Each structure stands twice: as C-alpha cells, then as structure tokens.
CSV table of C-alpha atoms in Angstrom, one decimal:
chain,number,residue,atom,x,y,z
A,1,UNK,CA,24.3,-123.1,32.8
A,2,UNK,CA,23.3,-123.8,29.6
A,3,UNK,CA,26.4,-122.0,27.6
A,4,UNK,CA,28.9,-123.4,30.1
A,5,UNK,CA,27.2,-127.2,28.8
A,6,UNK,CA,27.3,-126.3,25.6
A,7,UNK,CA,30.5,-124.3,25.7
A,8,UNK,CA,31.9,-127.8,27.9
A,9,UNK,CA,31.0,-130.2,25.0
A,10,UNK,CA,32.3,-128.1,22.3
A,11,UNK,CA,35.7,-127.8,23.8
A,12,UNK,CA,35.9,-131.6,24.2
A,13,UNK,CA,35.9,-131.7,20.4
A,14,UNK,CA,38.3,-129.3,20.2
A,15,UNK,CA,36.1,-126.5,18.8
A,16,UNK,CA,38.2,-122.8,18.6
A,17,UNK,CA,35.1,-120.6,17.5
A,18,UNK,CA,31.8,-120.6,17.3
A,19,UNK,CA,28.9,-119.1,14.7
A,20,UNK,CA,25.6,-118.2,15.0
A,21,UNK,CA,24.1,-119.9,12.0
A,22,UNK,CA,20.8,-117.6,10.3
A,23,UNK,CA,18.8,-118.1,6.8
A,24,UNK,CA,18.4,-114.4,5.6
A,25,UNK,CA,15.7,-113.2,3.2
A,26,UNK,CA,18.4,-113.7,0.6
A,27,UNK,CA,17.5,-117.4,-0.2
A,28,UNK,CA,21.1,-118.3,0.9
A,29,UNK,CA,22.8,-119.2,4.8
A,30,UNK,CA,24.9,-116.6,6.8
A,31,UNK,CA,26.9,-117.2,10.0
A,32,UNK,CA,28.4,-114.2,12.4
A,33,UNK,CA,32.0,-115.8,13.8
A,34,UNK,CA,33.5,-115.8,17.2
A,35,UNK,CA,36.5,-116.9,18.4
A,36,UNK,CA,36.1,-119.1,22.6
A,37,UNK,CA,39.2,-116.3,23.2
A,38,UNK,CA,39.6,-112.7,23.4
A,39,UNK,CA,42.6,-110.4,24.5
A,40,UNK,CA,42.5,-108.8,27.6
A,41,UNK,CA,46.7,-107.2,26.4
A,42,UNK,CA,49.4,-107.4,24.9
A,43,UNK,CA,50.4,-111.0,26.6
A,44,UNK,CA,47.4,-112.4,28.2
A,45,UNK,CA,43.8,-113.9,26.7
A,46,UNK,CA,40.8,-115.0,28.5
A,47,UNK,CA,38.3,-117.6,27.3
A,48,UNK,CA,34.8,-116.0,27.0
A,49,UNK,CA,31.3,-117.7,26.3
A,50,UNK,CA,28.7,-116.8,28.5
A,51,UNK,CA,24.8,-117.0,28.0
A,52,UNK,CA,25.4,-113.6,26.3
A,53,UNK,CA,27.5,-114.8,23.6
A,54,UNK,CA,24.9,-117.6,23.3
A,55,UNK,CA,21.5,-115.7,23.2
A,56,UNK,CA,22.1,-113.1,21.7
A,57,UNK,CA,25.0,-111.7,18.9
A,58,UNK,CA,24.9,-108.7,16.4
A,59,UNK,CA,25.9,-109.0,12.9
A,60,UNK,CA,25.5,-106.1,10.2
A,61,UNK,CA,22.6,-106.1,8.7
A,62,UNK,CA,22.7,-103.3,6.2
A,63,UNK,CA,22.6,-105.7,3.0
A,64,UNK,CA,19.9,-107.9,4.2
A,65,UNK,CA,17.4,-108.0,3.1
A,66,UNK,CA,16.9,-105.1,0.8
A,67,UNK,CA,20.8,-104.7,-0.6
A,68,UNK,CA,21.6,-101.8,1.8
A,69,UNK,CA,19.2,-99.2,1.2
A,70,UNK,CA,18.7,-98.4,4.9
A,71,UNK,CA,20.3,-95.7,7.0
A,72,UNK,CA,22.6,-97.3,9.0
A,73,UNK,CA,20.9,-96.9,12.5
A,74,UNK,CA,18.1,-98.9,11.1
A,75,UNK,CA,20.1,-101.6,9.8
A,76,UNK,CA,21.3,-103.4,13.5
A,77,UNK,CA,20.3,-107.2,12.9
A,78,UNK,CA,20.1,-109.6,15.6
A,79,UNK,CA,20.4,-113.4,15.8
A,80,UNK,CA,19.0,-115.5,18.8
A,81,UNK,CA,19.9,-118.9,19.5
A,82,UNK,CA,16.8,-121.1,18.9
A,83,UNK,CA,17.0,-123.6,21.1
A,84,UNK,CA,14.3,-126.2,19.0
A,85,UNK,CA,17.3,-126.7,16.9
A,86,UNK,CA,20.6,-128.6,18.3
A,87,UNK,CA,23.4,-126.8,18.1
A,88,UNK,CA,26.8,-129.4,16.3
A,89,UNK,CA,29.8,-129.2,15.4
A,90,UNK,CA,31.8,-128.8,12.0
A,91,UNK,CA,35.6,-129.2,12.1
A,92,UNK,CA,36.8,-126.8,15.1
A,93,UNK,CA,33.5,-124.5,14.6
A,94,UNK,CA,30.9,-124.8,17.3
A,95,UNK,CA,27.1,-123.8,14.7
A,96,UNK,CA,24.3,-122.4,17.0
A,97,UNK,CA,21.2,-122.3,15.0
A,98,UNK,CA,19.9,-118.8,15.1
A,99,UNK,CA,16.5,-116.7,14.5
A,100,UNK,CA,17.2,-113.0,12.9
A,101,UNK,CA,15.5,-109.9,13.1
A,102,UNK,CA,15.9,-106.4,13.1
A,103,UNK,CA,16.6,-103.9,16.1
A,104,UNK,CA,12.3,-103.1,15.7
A,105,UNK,CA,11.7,-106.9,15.9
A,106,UNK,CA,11.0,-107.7,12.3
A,107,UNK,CA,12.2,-110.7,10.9
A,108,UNK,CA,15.0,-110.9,8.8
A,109,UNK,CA,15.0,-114.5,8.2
A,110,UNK,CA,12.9,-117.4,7.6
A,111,UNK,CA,12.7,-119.1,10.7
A,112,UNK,CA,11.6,-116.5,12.5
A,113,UNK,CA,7.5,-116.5,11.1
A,114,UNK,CA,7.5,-120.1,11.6
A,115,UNK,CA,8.5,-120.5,14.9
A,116,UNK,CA,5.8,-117.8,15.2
A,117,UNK,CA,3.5,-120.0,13.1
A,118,UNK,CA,4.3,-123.3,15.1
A,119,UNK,CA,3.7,-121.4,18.5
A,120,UNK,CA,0.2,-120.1,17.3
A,121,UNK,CA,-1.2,-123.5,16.2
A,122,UNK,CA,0.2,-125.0,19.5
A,123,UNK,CA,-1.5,-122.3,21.6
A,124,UNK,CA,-4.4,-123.0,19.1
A,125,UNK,CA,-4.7,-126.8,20.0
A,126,UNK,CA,-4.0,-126.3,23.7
A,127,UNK,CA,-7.3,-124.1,24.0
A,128,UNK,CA,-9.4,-126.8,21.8
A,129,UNK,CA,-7.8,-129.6,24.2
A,130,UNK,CA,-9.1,-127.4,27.0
C-alpha cells in the first residue's frame, strides 16, 4: 500500500525512474537506478513498482568499501528504504533514501550504525521512563 502511494504521487509529477539513494563508506553518495517500466516483448511494457522494488534493491558492491578486494560472492550489497527519511523528487527521478549493507548484514554505509545508535538510546530511555 505504501509503494502504490508513493509510486501514485511520484507519477503525478511526472517521475520515469526511481533510485535508491545510499552514502557508502567512500565519503561520497551513490544511487542504484530503475526505470517505473520494464518489457514483457518485443511490443508490449508493463509498469512495475511494488513493495519489492521499494524495500529492498541490489546494487554491486564489489568496490565498496574496500576497492574490490572481495571475491565476488561476498560482494552482494543491499539497500533498504529507510522510511525516517522522506522520499522527493528531482526532475523525473523519484530518490528513496536508503540504508546499505552487505549480504552478512554489515553495514556498508553510514546511516546504517546510527539508525542502530538512535534505536538503542530510544530503547534505552523507554526502560528509564518505565
């Protein structure tokens, strides 16, 4: 329900594709691109974005964040959409705020140990409220 809302608003500005949007350890932004359509053959296209396509995507992550020095089974990143951050719009490109880690849940990014961090002092002041 969520994606179809989001996917909704984003076509009433006229958006085409959408990224998730991650900080790697690399000190800089990256952003994994898809297009709202995808061919089914040679004359007809569906529009796809699902919950899916909105949780969960996987770009390459065999350069981050050690320059690609992995084997290439152990370099599958993943983003997740983080939904503490609102997702906008740039031009025609729907940007989903993502978390990134690797396939054995270590974080590739920056976001990732303080949304950890957040969560543990909330959970922390919960049981001293209590």
């Amino acid at each position: 329900h969520v994606a179809a809302a989001m996917k909704a608003w984003a076509m009433e500005k006229k958006v085409t594709h959408y990224t998730h949007w991650f900080q790697p350890l690399t000190g800089t932004t990256a952003e994994k691109h898809d297009a709202f359509f995808e061919p089914l053959n040679d004359n007809d296209d569906i529009e796809r974005f699902d919950g899916s396509q909105l949780a969960q995507q996987e770009p390459d992550a065999s350069s981050l964040p050690s320059g690609g020095i992995r084997n290439t089974f152990e370099a599958r990143g993943y983003t997740a959409w983080d939904p503490s951050s609102p997702a906008f719009v740039i031009g025609k490109l729907l940007i989903i705020p993502t978390i990134y880690i690797s396939y054995t849940g270590e974080a590739l990014d920056y976001k990732t140990p303080l949304l950890k961090a957040l969560r543990a002092v909330d959970q922390a002041a919960v049981d001293v409220c209590q």
